[in-house]
Short mmCIF file of C-alpha atoms and ligand atoms in Angstrom, two decimals:
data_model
loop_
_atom_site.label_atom_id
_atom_site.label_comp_id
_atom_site.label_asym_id
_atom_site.label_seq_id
_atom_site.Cartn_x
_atom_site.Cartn_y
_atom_site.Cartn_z
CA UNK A 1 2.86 47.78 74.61
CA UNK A 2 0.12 45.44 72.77
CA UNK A 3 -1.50 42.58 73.40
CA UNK A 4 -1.81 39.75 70.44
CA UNK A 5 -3.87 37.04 70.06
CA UNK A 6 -1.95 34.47 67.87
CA UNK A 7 -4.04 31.42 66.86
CA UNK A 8 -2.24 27.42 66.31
CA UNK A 9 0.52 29.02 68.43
CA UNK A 10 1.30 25.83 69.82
CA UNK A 11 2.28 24.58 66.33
CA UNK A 12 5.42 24.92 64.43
CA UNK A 13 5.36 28.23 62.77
CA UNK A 14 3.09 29.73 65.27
CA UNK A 15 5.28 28.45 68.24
CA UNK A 16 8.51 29.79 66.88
CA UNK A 17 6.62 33.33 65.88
CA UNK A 18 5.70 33.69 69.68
CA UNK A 19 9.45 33.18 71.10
CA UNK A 20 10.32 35.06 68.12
CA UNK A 21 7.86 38.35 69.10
CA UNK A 22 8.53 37.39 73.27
CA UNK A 23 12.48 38.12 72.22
CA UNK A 24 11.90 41.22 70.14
CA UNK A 25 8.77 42.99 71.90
CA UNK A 26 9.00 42.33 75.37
CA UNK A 27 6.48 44.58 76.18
CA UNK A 28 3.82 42.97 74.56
CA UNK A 29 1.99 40.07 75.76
CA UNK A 30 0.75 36.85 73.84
CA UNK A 31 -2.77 35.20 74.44
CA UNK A 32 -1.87 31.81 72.13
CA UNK A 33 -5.11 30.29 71.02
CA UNK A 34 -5.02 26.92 70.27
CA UNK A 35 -7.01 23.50 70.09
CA UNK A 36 -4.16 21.28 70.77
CA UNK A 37 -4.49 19.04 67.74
CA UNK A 38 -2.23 16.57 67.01
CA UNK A 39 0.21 19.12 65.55
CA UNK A 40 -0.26 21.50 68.92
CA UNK A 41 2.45 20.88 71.87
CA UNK A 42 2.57 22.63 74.92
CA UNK A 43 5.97 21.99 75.15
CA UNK A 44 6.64 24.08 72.08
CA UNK A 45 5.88 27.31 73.74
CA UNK A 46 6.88 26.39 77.48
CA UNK A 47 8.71 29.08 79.11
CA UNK A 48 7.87 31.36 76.53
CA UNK A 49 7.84 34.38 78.99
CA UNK A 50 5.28 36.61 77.79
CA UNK A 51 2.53 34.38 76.62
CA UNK A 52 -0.17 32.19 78.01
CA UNK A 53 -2.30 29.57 76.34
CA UNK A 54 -5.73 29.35 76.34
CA UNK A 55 -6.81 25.68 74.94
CA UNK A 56 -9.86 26.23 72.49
CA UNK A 57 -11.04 26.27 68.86
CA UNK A 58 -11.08 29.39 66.86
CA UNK A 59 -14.25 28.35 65.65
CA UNK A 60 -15.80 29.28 69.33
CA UNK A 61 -16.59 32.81 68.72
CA UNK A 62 -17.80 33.89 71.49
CA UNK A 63 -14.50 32.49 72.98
CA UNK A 64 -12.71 34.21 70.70
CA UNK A 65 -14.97 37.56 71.28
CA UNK A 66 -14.20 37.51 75.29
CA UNK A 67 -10.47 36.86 74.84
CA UNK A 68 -10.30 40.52 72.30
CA UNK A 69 -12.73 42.13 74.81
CA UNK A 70 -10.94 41.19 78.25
CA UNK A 71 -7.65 41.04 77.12
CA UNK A 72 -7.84 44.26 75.32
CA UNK A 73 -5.85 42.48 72.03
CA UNK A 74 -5.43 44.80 68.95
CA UNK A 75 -3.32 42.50 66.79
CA UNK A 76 -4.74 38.63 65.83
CA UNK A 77 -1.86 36.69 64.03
CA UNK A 78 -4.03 33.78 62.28
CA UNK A 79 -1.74 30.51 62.11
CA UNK A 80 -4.39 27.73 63.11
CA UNK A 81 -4.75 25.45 60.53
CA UNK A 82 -4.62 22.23 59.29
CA UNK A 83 -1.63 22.13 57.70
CA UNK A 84 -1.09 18.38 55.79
CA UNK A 85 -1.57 18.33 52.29
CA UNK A 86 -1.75 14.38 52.87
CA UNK A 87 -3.85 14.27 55.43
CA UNK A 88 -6.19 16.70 52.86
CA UNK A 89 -6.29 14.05 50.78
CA UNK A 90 -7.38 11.32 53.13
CA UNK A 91 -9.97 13.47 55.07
CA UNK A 92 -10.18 17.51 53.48
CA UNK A 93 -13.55 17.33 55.99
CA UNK A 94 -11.42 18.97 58.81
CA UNK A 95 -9.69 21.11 56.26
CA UNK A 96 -12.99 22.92 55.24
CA UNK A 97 -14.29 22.71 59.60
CA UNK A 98 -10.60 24.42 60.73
CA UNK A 99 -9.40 26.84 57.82
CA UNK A 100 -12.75 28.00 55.92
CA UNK A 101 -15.27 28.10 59.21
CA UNK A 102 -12.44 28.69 61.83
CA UNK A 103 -11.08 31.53 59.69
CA UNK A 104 -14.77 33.01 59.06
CA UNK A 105 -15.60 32.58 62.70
CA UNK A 106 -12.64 34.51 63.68
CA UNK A 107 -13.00 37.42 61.03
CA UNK A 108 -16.64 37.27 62.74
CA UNK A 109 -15.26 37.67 66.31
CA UNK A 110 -12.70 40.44 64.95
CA UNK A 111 -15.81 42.56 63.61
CA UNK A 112 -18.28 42.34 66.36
CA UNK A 113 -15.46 43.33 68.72
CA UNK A 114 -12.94 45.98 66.68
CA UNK A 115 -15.79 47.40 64.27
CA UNK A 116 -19.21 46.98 66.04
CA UNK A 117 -17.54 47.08 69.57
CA UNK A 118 -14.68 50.08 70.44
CA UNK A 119 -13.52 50.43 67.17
CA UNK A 120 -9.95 50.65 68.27
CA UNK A 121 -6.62 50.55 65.94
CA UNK A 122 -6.52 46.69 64.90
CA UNK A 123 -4.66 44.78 62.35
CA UNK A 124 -5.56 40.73 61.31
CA UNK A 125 -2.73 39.63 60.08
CA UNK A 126 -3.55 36.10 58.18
CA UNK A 127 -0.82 33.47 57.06
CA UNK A 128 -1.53 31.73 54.15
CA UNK A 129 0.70 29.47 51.79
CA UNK A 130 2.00 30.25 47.94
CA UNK A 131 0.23 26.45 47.41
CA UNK A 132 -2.48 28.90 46.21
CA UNK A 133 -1.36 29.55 43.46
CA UNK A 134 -1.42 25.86 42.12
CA UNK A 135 1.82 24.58 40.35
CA UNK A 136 4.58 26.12 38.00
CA UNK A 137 6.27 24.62 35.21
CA UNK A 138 10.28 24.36 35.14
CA UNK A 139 10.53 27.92 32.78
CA UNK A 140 7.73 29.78 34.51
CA UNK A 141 8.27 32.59 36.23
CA UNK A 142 7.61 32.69 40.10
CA UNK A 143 4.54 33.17 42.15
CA UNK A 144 3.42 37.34 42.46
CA UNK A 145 0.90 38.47 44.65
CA UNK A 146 -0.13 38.99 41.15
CA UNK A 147 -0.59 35.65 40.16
CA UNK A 148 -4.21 34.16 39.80
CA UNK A 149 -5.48 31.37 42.69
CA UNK A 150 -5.21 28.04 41.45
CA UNK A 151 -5.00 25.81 44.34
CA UNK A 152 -4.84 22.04 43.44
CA UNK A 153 -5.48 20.04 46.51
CA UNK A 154 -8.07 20.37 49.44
CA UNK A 155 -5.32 21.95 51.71
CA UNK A 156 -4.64 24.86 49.40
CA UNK A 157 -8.39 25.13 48.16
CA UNK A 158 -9.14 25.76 51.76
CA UNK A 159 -6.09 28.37 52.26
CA UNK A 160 -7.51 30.10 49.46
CA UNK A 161 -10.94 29.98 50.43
CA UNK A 162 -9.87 31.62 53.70
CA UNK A 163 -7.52 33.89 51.48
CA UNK A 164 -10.85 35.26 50.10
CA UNK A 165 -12.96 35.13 52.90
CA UNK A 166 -9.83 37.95 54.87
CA UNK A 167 -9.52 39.78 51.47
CA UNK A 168 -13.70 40.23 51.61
CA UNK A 169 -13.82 41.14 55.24
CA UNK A 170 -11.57 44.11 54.23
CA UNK A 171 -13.31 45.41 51.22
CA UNK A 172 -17.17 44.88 52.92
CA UNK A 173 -16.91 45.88 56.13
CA UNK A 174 -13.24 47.51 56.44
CA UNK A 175 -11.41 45.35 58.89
CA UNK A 176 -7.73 45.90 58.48
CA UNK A 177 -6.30 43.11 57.51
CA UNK A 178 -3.18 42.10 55.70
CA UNK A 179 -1.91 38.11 54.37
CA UNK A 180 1.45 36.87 53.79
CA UNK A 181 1.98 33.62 51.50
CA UNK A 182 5.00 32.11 52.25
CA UNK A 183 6.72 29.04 50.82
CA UNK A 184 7.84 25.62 52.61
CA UNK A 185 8.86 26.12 56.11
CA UNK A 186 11.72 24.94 58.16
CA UNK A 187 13.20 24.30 61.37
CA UNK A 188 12.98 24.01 64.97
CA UNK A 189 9.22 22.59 66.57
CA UNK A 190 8.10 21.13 63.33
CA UNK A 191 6.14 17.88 63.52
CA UNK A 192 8.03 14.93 61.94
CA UNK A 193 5.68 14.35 59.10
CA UNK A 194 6.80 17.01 56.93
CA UNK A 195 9.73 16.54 54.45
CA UNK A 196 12.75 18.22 56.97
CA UNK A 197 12.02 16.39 60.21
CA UNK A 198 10.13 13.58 58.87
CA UNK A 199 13.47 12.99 56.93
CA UNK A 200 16.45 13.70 59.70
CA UNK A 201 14.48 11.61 62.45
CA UNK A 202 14.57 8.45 59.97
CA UNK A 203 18.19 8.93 59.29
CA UNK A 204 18.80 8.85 63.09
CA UNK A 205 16.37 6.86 63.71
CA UNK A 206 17.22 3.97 60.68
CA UNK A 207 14.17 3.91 58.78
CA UNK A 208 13.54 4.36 55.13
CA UNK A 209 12.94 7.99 53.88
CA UNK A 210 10.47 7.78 51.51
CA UNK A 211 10.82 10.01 47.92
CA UNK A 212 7.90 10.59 46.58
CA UNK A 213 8.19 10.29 42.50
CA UNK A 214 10.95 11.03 41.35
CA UNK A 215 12.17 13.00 43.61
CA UNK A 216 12.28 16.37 41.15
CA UNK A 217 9.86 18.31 42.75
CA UNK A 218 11.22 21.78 43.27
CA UNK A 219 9.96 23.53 46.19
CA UNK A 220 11.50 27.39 48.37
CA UNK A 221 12.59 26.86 51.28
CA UNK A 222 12.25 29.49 53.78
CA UNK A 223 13.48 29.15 57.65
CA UNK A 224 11.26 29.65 59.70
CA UNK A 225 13.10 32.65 61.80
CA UNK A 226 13.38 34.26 58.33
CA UNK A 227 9.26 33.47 58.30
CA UNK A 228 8.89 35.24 61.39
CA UNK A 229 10.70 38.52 60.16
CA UNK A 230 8.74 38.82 57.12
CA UNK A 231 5.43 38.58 59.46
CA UNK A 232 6.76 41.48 62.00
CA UNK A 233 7.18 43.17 59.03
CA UNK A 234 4.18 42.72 57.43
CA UNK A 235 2.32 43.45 61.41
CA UNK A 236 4.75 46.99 60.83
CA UNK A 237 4.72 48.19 57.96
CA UNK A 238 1.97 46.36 55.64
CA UNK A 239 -0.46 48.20 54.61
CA UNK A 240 -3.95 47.23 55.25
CA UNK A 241 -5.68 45.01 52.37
CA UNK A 242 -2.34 43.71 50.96
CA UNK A 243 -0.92 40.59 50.33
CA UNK A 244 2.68 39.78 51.00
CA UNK A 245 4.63 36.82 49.15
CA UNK A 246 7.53 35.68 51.59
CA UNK A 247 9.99 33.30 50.42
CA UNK A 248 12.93 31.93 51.39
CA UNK A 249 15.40 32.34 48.22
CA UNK A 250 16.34 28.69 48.41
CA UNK A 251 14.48 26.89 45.42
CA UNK A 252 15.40 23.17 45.73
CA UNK A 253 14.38 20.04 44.18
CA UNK A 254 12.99 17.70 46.83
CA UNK A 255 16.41 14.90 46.16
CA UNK A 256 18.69 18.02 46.63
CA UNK A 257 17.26 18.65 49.88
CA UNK A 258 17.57 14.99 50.91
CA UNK A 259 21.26 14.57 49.98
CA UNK A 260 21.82 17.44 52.12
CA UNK A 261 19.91 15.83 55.08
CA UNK A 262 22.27 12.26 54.35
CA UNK A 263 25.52 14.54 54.32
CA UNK A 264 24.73 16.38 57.22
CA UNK A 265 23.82 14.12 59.63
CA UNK A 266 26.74 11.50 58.42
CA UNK A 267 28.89 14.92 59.16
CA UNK A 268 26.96 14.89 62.59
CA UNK A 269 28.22 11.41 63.13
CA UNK A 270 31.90 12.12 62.42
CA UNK A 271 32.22 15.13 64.15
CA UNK A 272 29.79 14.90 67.16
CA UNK A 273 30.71 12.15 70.03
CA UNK A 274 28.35 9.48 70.98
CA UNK A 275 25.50 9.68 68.55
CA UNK A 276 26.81 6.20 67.30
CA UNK A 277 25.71 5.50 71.04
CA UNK A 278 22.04 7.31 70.77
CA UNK A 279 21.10 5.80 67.59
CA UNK A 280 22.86 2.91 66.99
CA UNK A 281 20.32 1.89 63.87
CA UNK A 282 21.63 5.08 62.15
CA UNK A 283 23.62 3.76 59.02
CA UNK A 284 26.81 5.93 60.31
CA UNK A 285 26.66 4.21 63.73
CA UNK A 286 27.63 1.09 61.77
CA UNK A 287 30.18 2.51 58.98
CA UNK A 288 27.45 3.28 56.36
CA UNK A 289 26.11 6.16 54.62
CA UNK A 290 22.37 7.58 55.35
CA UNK A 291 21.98 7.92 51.86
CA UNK A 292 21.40 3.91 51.57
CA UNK A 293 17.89 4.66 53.57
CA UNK A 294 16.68 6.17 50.38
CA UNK A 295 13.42 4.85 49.28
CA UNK A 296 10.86 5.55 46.22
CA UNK A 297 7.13 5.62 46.66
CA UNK A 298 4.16 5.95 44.55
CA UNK A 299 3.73 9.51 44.36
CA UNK A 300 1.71 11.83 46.37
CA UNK A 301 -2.02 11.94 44.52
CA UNK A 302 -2.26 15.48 42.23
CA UNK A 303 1.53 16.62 43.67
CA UNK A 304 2.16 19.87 42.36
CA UNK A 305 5.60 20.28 40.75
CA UNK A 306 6.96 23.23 41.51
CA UNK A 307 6.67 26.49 43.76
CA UNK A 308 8.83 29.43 43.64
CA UNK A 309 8.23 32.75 44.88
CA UNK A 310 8.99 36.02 43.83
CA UNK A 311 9.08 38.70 46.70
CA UNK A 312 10.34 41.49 45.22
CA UNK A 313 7.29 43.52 46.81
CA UNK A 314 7.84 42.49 50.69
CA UNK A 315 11.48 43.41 50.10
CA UNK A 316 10.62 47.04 48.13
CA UNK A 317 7.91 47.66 51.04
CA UNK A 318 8.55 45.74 54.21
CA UNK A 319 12.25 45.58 53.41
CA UNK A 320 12.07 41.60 53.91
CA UNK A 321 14.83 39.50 52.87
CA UNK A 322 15.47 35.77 53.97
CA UNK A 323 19.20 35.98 56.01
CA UNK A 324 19.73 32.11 56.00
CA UNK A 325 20.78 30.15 53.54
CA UNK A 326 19.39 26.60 53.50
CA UNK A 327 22.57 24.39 53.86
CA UNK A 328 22.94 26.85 57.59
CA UNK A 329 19.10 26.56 57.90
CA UNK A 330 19.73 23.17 58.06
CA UNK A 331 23.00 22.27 60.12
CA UNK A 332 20.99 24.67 62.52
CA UNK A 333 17.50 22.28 62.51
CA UNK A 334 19.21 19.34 62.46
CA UNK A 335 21.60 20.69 65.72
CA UNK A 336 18.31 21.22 66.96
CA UNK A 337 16.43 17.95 67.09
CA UNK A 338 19.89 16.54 68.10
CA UNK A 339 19.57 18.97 70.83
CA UNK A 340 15.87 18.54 71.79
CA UNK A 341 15.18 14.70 71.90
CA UNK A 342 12.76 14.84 74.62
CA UNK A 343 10.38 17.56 72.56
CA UNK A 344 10.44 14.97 69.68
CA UNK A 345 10.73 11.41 71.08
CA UNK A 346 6.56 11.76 72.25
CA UNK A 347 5.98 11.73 68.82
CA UNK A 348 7.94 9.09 67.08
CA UNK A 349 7.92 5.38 67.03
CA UNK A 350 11.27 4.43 67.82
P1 LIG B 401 0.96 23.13 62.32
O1 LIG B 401 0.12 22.04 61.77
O2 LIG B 401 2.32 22.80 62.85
O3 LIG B 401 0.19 23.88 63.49
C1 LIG B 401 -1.16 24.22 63.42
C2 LIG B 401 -1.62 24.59 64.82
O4 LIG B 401 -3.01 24.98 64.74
C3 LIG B 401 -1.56 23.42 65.82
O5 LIG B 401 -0.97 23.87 67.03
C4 LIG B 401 -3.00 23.03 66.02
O6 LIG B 401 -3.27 22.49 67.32
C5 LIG B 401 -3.72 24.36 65.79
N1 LIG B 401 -5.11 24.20 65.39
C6 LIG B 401 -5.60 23.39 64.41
N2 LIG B 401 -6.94 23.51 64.33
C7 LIG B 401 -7.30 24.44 65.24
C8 LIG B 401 -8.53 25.02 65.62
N3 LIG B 401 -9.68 24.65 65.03
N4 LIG B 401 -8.54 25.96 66.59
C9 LIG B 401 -7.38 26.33 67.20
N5 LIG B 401 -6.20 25.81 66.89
C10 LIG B 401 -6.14 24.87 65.93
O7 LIG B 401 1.04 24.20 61.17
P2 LIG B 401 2.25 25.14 60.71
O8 LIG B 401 3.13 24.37 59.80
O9 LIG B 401 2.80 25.81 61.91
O10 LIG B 401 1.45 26.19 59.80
C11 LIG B 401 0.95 27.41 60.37
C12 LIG B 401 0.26 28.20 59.29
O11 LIG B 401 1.17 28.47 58.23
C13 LIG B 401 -0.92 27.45 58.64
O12 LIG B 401 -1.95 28.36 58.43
C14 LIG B 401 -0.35 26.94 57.34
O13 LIG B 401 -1.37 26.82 56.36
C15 LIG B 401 0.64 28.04 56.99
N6 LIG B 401 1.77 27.60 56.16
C16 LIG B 401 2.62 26.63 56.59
C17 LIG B 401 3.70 26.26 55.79
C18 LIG B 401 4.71 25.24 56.26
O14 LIG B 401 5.66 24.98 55.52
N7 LIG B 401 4.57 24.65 57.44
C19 LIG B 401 3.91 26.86 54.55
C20 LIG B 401 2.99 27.83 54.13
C21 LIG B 401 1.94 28.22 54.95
#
């Protein structure tokens, strides 16, 4: 039995990691740490059976200090973020507050209590992003933990600030720590202004889906289930001070992704009754195809070109490989939102 502490739990990756562990470790109990942002929902982990949430920052450290003292946690599974490469363009202030000081704060928190404190078995376990790495040409070869930082906006400058800051907390003062950098995620709890959900709630919904460029941009997509895997394995079997690349084996250019959106939710439409009824300003409800909601838009400001990764060391050591493909990923996330209208109607404009 263990206690965790998982920060941003009540966001998308960190929401489906906690019904992931809940399902898998039922022995264990969650304390989710999270400030409720705009990308934080309750909802996401209500009725998640072994887990409470404390609302709070992770840049409160003596918050963070009492919950590791009190609740006895060993393991801290570092999600909280902001996690918008847009909205780092338009603001990167609460970039630098959340994912530089929030991270240091909580590296902080972990010493005083794990090294200065009782010095019991530990592990920070810190989730970071392959945008690190900056941008790959069509011919390179994919991302390594080998590959030198080269992040290109404020979002993955910050990531790999905080990338350092774990990496340095390690090698100075000996906290265990280990980092996984994983590539796009996808799939249930994720908040419609990424690519995915952004992209199936217009096509229900009727509204344009915007392509940025020209749509080439090649990105990995991992599910997020597959995400949480690679993370248990990295909790189990990483070995303190290493970095982890988790992918999803699913590189895609951004327009192949969205013709597989159009084709699966016009699929939806034939073979599920009454969504012609639920969204009636969804182009199948009125004989059309989705694909007409296409839409090009001046291009997202310095957007990298392509990310692939190359996780041939979490599968030799962790034995990590992603199970779903993307076009089951998908039918899966979209059956989901179909599913779950009243987790995503709160935060849509209909
Ligand atoms: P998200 O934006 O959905 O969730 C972030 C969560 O952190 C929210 O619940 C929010 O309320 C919380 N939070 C923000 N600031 C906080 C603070 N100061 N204190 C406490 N909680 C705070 O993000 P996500 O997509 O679930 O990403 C989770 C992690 O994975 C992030 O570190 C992100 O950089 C990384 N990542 C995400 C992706 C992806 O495709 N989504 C890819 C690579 C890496």
């Amino acid at each position: 039995m263990a206690n965790l502490l998982v920060t941003g739990g009540a966001g998308f990756i960190g929401g489906n990691f906690v019904h992931y562990w809940n399902a898998r470790h039922p022995d264990d109990h969650i304390t989710v740490l999270d400030a409720l942002t705009y990308a934080g929902n309750r909802s996401t982990i209500k009725g998640a059976p072994h887990a409470d949430l404390i609302e709070g920052d992770i840049r409160d450290q003596e918050l963070v200090e009492r919950l590791l003292r009190e609740r006895s946690i060993s393991k801290i599974v570092h999600f909280a973020a902001e996690s918008h490469v847009d909205r780092s363009i338009t603001g990167p202030d609460a970039f630098i507050d959340t994912n530089i000081l929030g991270t240091n704060s909580l590296l902080k928190a972990a010493r005083s209590v794990w090294l200065d404190g009782d010095g019991r078995d530990h592990r920070f376990h810190h989730i970071s992003t392959d945008e690190v790495y900056g941008s790959l040409g069509a011919d390179d070869p994919a991302f390594s933990e080998k590959t030198p930082y080269a992040p290109n906006s404020p979002y993955s400058a910050s990531k790999a600030s905080s990338d350092h800051l774990v990496r340095a907390y390690h090698h100075t003062y000996g906290l265990e720590v280990t980092t996984s950098n994983c590539s796009n995620n996808y799939g249930p709890f994720q908040y419609p202004e990424k690519l995915i959900p952004l992209f199936l709630l217009n096509a229900l919904t009727g509204k344009p889906l915007p392509i940025y460029g020209d749509g080439m941009n090649v990105r990995d997509w991992l599910h997020v289930e597959d995400h949480c895997r690679g993370i248990e394995a990295c909790l189990s079997l990483g070995t303190a001070g290493e970095t982890y690349n988790i992918g999803g084996g699913a590189e895609l250019p951004n327009m192949e992704v969205i013709d597989t959106i159009c084709r699966e939710v016009d699929l939806a439409f034939e073979h599920i009754d009454g969504l012609a009824d639920r969204y009636p300003a969804a182009p199948p409800a009125n004989g059309k195809k989705s694909e007409i909601l296409k839409t090009f838009v001046t291009d997202r400001a310095g957007h990298d070109m392509r990310y692939a990764i190359d996780d041939t060391k979490a599968r030799a050591e962790l034995s990590y490989k992603a199970e779903r493909t993307f076009d089951e990923g998908l039918r899966q996330t979209l059956r989901w939102y179909l599913e779950n209208e009243d987790w995503w109607r709160p935060l849509v404009a209909l």
